[in-house]
CSV table of C-alpha atoms and ligand atoms in Angstrom, one decimal:
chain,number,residue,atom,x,y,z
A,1,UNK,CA,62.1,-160.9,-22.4
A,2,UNK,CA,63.9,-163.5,-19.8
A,3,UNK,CA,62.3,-162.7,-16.2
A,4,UNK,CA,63.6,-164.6,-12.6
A,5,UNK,CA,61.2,-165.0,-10.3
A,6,UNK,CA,61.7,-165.2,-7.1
A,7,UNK,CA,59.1,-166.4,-3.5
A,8,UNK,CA,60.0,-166.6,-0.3
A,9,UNK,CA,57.2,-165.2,1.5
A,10,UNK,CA,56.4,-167.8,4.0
A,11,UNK,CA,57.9,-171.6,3.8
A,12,UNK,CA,58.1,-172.0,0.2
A,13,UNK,CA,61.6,-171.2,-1.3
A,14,UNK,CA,61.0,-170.9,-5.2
A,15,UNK,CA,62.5,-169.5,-8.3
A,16,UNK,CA,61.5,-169.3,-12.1
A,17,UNK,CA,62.0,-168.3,-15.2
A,18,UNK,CA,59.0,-167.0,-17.9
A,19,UNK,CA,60.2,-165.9,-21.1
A,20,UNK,CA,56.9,-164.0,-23.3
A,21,UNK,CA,54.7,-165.2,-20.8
A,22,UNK,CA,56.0,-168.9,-21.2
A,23,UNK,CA,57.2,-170.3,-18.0
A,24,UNK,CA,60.5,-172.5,-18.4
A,25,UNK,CA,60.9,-173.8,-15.1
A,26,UNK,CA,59.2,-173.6,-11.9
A,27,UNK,CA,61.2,-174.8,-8.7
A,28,UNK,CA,59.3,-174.9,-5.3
A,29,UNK,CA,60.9,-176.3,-2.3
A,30,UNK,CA,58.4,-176.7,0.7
A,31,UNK,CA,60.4,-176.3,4.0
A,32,UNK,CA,58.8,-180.2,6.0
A,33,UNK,CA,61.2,-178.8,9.2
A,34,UNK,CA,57.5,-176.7,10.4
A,35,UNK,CA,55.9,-180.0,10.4
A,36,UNK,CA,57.0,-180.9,13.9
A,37,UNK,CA,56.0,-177.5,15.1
A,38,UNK,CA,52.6,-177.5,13.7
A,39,UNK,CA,53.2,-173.9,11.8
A,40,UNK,CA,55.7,-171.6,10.6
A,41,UNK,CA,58.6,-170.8,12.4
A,42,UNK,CA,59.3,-167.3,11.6
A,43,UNK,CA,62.9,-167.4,12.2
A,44,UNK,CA,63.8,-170.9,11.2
A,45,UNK,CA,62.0,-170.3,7.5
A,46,UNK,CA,63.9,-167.7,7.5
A,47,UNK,CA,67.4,-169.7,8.1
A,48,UNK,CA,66.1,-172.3,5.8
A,49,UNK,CA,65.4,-169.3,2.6
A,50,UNK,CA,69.0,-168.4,3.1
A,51,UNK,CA,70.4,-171.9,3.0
A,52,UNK,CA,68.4,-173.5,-0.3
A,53,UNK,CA,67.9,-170.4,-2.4
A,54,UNK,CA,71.3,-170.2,-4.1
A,55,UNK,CA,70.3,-173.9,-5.1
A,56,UNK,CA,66.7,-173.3,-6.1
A,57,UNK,CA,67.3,-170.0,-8.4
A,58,UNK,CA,70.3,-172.2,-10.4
A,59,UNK,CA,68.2,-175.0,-10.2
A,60,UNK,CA,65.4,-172.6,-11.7
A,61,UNK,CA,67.7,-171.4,-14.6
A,62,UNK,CA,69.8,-174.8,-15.4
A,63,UNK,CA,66.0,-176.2,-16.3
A,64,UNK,CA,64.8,-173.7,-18.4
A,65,UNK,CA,67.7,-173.9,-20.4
A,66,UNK,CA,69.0,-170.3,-20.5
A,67,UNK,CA,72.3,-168.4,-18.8
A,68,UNK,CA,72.5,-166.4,-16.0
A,69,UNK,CA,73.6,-163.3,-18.3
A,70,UNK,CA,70.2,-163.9,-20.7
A,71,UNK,CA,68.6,-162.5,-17.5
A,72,UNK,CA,66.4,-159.1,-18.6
A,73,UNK,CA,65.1,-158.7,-15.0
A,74,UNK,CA,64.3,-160.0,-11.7
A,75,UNK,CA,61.0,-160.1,-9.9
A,76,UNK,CA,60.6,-160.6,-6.5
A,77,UNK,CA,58.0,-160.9,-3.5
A,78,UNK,CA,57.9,-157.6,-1.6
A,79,UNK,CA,55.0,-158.5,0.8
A,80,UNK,CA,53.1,-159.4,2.0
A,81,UNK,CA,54.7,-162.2,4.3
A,82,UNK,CA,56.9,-162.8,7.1
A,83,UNK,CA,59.4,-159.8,7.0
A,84,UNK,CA,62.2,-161.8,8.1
A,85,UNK,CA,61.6,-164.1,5.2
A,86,UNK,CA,60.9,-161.0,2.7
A,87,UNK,CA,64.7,-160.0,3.2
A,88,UNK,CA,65.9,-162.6,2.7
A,89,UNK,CA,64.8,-163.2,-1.2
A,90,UNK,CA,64.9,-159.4,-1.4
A,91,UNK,CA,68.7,-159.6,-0.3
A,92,UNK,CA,69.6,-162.3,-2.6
A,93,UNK,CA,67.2,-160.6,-5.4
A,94,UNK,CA,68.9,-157.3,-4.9
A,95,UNK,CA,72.9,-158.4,-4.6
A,96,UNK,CA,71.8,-160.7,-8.7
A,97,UNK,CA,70.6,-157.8,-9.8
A,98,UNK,CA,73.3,-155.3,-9.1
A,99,UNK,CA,75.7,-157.9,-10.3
A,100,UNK,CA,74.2,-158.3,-13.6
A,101,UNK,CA,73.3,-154.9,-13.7
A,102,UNK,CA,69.7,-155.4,-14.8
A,103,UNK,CA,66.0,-154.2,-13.2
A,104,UNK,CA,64.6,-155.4,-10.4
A,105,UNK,CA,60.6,-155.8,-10.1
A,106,UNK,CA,59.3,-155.9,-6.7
A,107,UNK,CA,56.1,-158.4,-6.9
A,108,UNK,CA,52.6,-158.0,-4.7
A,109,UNK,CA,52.2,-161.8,-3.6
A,110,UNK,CA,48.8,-161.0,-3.8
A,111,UNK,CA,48.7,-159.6,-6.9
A,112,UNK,CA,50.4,-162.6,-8.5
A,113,UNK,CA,48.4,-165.5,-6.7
A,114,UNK,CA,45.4,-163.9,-9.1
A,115,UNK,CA,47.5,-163.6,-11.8
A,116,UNK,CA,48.8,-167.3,-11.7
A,117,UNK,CA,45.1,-167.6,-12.9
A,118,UNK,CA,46.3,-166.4,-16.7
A,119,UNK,CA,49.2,-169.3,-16.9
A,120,UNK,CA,46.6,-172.1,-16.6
A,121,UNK,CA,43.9,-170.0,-18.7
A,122,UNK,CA,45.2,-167.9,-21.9
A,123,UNK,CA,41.7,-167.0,-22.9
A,124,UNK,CA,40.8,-165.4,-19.4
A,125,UNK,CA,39.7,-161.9,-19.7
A,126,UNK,CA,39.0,-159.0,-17.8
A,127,UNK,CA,36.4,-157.7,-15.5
A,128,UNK,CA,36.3,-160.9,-13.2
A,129,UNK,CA,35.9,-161.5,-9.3
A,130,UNK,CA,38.3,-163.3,-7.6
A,131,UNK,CA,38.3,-165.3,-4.2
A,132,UNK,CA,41.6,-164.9,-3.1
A,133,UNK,CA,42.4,-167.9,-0.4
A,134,UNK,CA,45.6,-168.3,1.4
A,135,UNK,CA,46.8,-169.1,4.3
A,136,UNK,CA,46.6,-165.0,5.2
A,137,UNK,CA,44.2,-163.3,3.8
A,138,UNK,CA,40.4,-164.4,2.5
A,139,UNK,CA,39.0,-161.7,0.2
A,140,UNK,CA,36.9,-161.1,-2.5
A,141,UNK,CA,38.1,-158.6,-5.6
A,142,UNK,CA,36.4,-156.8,-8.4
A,143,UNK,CA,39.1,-157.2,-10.4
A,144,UNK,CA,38.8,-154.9,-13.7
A,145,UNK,CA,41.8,-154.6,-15.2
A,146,UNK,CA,46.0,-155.1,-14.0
A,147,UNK,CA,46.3,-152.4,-11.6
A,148,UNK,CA,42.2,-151.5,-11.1
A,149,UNK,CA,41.3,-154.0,-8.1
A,150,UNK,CA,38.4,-153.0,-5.8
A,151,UNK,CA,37.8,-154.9,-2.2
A,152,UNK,CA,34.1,-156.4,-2.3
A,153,UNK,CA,35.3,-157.8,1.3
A,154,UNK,CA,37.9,-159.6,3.2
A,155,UNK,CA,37.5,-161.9,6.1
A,156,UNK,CA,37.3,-160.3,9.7
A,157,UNK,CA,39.3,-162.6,11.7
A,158,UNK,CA,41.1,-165.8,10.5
A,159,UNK,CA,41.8,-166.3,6.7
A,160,UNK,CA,40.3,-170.0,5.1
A,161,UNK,CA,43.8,-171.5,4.9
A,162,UNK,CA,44.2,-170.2,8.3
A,163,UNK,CA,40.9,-172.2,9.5
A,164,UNK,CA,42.2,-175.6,7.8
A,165,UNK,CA,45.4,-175.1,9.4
A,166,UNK,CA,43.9,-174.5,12.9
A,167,UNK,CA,41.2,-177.0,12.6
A,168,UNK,CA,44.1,-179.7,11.4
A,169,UNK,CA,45.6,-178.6,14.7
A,170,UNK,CA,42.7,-179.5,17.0
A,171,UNK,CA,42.0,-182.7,14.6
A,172,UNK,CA,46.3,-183.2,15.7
A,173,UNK,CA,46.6,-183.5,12.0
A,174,UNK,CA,49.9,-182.7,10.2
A,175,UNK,CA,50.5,-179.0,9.0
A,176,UNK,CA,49.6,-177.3,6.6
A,177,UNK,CA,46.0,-178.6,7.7
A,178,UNK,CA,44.2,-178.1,4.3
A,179,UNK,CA,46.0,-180.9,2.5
A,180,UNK,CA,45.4,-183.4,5.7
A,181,UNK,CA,41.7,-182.6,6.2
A,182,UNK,CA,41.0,-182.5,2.7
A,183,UNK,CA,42.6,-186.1,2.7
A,184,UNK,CA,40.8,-187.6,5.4
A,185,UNK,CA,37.4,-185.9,4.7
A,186,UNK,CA,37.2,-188.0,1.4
A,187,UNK,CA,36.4,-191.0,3.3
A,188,UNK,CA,33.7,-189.1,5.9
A,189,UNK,CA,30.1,-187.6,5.9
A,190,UNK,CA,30.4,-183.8,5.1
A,191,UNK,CA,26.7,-184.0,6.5
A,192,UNK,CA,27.4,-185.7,10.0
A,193,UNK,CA,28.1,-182.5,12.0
A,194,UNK,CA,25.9,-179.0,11.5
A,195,UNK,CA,29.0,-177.0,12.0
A,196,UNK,CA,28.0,-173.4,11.9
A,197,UNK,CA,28.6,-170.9,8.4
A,198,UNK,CA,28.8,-167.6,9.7
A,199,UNK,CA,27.2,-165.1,6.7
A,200,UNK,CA,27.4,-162.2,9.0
A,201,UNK,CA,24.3,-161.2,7.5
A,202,UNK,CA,22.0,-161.3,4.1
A,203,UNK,CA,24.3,-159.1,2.4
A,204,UNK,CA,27.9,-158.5,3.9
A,205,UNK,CA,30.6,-160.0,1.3
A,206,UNK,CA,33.2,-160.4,5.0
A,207,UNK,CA,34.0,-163.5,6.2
A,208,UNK,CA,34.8,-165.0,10.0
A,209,UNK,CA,35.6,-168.3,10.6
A,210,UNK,CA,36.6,-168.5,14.5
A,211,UNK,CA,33.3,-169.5,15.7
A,212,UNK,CA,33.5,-172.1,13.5
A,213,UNK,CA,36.8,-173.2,14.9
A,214,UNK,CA,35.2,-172.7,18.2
A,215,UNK,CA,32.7,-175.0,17.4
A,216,UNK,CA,35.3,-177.7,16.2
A,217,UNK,CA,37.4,-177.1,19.7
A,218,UNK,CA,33.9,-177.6,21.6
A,219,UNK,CA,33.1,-180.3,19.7
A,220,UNK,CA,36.6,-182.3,20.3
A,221,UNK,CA,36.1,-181.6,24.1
A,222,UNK,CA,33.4,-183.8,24.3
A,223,UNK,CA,33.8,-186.3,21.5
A,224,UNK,CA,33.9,-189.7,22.5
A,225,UNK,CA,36.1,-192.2,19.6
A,226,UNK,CA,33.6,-194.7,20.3
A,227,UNK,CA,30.9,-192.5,18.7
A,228,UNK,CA,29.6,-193.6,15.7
A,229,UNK,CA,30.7,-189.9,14.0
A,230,UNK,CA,34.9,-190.3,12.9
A,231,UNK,CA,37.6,-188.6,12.6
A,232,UNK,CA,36.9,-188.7,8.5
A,233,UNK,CA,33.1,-186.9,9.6
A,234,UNK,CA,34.5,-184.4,11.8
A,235,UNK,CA,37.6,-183.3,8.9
A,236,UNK,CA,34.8,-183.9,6.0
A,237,UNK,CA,31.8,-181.1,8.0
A,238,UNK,CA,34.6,-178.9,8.6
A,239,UNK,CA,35.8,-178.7,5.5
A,240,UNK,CA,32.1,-178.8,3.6
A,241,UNK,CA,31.1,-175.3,6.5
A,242,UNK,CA,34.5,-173.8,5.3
A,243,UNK,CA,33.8,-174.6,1.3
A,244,UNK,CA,29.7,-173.5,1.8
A,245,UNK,CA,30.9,-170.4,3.3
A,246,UNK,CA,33.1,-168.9,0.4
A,247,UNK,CA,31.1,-170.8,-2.3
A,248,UNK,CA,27.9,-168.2,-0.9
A,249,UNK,CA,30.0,-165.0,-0.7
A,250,UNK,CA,31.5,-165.6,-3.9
A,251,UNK,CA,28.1,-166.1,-5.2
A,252,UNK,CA,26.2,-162.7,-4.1
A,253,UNK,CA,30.1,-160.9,-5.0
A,254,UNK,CA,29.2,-162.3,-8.8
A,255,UNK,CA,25.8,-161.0,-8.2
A,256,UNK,CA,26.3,-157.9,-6.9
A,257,UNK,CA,29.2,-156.9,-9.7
A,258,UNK,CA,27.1,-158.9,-12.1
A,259,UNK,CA,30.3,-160.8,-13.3
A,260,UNK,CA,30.6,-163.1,-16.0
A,261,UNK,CA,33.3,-164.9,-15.1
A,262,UNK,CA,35.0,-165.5,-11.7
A,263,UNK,CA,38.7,-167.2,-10.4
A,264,UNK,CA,40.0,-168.5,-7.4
A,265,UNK,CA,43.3,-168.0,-6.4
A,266,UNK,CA,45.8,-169.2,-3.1
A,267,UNK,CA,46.8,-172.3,-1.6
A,268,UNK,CA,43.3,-173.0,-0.5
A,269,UNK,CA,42.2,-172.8,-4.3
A,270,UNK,CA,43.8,-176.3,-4.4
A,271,UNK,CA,41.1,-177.7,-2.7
A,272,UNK,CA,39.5,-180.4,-5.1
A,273,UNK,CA,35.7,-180.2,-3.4
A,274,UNK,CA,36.1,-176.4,-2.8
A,275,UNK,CA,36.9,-176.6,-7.0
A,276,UNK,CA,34.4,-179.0,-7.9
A,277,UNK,CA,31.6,-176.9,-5.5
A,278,UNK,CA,32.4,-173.4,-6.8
A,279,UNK,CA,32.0,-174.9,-10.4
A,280,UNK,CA,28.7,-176.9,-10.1
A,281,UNK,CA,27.1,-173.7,-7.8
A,282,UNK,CA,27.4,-170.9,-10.0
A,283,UNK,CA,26.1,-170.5,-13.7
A,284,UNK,CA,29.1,-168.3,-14.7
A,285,UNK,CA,32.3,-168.8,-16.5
A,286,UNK,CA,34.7,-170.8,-13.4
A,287,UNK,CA,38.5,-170.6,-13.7
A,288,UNK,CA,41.2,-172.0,-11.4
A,289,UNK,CA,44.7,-172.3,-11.8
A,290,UNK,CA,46.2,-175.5,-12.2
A,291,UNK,CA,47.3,-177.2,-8.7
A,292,UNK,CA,51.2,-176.1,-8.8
A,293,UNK,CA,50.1,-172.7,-9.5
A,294,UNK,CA,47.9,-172.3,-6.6
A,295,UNK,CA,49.9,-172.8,-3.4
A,296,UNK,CA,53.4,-170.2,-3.4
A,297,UNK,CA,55.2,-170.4,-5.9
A,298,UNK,CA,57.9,-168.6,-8.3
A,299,UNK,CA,56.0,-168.7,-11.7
A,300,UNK,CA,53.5,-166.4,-10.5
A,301,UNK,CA,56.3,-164.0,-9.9
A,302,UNK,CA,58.2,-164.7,-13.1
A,303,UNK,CA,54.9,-163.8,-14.9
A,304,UNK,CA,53.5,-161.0,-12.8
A,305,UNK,CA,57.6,-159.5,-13.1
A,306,UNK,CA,57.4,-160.1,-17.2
A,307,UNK,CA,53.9,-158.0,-17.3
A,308,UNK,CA,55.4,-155.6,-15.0
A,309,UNK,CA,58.5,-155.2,-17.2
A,310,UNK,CA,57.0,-154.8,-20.4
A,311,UNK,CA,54.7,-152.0,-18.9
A,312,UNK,CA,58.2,-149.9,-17.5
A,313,UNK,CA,57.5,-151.1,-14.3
A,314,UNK,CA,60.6,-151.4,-12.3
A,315,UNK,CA,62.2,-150.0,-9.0
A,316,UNK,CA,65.3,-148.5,-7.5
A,317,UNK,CA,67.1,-150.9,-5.7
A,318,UNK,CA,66.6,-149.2,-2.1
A,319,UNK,CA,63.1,-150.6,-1.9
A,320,UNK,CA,62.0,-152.6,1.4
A,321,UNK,CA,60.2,-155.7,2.4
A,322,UNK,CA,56.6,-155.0,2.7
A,323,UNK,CA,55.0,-157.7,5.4
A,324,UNK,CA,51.5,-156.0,5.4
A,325,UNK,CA,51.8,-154.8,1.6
A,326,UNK,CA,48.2,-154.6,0.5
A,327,UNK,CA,46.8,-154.9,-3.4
A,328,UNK,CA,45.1,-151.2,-3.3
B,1,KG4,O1,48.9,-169.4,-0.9
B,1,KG4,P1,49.6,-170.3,0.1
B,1,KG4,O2,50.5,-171.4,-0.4
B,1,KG4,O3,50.4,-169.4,1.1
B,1,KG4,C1,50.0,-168.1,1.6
B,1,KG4,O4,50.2,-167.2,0.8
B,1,KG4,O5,49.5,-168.1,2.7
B,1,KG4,O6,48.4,-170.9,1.0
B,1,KG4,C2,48.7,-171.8,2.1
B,1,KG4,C3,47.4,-172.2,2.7
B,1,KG4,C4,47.6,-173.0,4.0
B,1,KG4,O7,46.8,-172.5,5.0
B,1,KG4,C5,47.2,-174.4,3.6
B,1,KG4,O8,46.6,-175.2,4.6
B,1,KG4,C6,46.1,-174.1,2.5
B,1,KG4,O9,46.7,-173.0,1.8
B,1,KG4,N1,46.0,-175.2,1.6
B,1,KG4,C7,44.8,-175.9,1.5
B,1,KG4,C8,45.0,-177.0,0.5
B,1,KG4,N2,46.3,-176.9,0.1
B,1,KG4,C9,46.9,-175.8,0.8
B,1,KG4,N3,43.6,-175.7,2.0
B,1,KG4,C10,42.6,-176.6,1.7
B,1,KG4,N4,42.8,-177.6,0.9
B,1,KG4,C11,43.9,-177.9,0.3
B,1,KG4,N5,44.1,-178.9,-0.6
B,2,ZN,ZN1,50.6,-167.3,-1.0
């Protein structure tokens, strides 16, 4: 089977193709026009979608090598997202499909950020916990089969990639923040600043992260440059009280489920130290996927779409953009 894939639930426009759960191209193209803004601009991503995504899906199917007509099926993000954004790949994926007269999947961007997890690991097998860390959401699944996902916890207030992105902000880094502070924290001290991990208890599996980024925003109001603490510190203690925080949650989730093996999935996932932590920390099986995988992109829809198909998954073509679509 021959499945497009196709994202554009934030400010990522991609497209794919995976044929028998081989992915033949993978084209991501990362909107820079938020930079200036410091975060997404609902309306404008949505503007730049409609503009680059006739280019991206024939860029996505010139690469791998196929025809448009070799097409089985096309799988695309329903939610969640930025509605605006949503419609607009769900337009385009909905006007291909009636024209080639073939299915159409819609995809859980959820579901397939844990699912990019099996293109990077063939041998990965089910029950596992996942840390799911994006930009939106921070949560922790027992996940026991496709289709049999049970919340262990989620975070309260601001998702991980959420906290980079804010903390980059009060740093006046570029956006998104978790590629800048993870940049400049590789020359600082993780240990100069005690910023606080909020555990919400012995137990809870829930995250929070604004009193952290309280505690950054206090910080900066009274930082002087001529203390001997830098910019590098400050980006490196931030990022170590963000990577500390999930590492222990993702710890007692493996405990409590007893799990022997456990992925991270999400943009946030890219995050070398948060890999390299999560690895060394706990004495089970550790899977990631690789680095293109992790941040939005259209393979993970090609390959959720192909699963999807071969199970008789499909829909009618009346179906509508989900922004708060949630995996159970
Ligand atoms: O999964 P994703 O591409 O989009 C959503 O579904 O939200 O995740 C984007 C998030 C952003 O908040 C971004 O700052 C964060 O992932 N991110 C990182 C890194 N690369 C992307 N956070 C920490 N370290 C990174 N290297
Ligand atoms: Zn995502």
């Amino acid at each position: 089977m021959i499945v497009l894939g196709i994202e554009t639930s934030c400010d990522e426009t991609a497209a794919s193709i995976c044929s028998n759960g081989e992915i033949l191209s993978n084209i991501v193209s990362s909107q820079h026009v938020h930079k200036k803004f410091g975060g997404v601009i609902p309306e404008i991503a949505s503007r730049e979608h409609e503009k680059y995504l006739n280019v991206i899906v024939n860029s996505a199917i010139e690469d791998s090598g196929i025809k448009l007509l070799d097409l089985d099926a096309i799988a695309v993000t329903q939610g969640p997202g930025l509605s605006g954004t949503l419609l607009t790949g769900i337009s385009f994926a909905k006007g291909l499909a009636l024209g080639l007269n073939i299915p159409i999947i819609p995809i859980n961007h959820l579901e397939a950020h844990i699912f990019a997890n099996f293109l990077s690991e063939k041998n990965l097998n089910f029950p596992f916990v996942c840390l799911l860390v994006s930009g939106g959401h921070t949560q922790l699944w027992n996940v026991k089969n496709i289709d049999e996902y049970y919340l262990l916890g989620e975070t309260l207030d601001d998702a991980a990639g959420e906290a980079f992105d804010k903390g980059a902000r009060i740093l006046k880094l570029g956006y998104p923040g978790g590629p800048e502070i993870e940049k400049i924290g590789k020359n600082g001290d993780p240990k100069a600043i005690d910023f606080p991990r909020s555990l919400l208890g012995k137990k809870s599996l829930d995250f929070s992260f604004s009193g952290l980024k309280t505690s950054l925003l206090y910080y900066m109001d009274s930082y002087d440059k001529n203390d001997s603490v830098t910019i590098n510190d400050i980006a490196a203690s931030y990022q170590q009280a963000i990577i500390d925080t999930l590492t222990i949650k993702l710890e007692r989730a493996v405990e409590f489920t007893k799990s022997k093996n456990c992925v991270i999935a999400g943009g946030v996932a890219s995050n070398t130290q948060l890999r390299f932590t999560i690895k060394n920390k706990l004495g089970i099986n550790v899977y990631y996927p690789s680095m293109k995988y992790c941040t939005d992109n259209g393979a993970m829809i090609s390959f959720l779409g192909e699963i999807k198909l071969s199970q008789g998954i499909n829909s009618e073509i009346n179906f509508s953009v989900e922004p708060n679509l949630s995996l159970v």
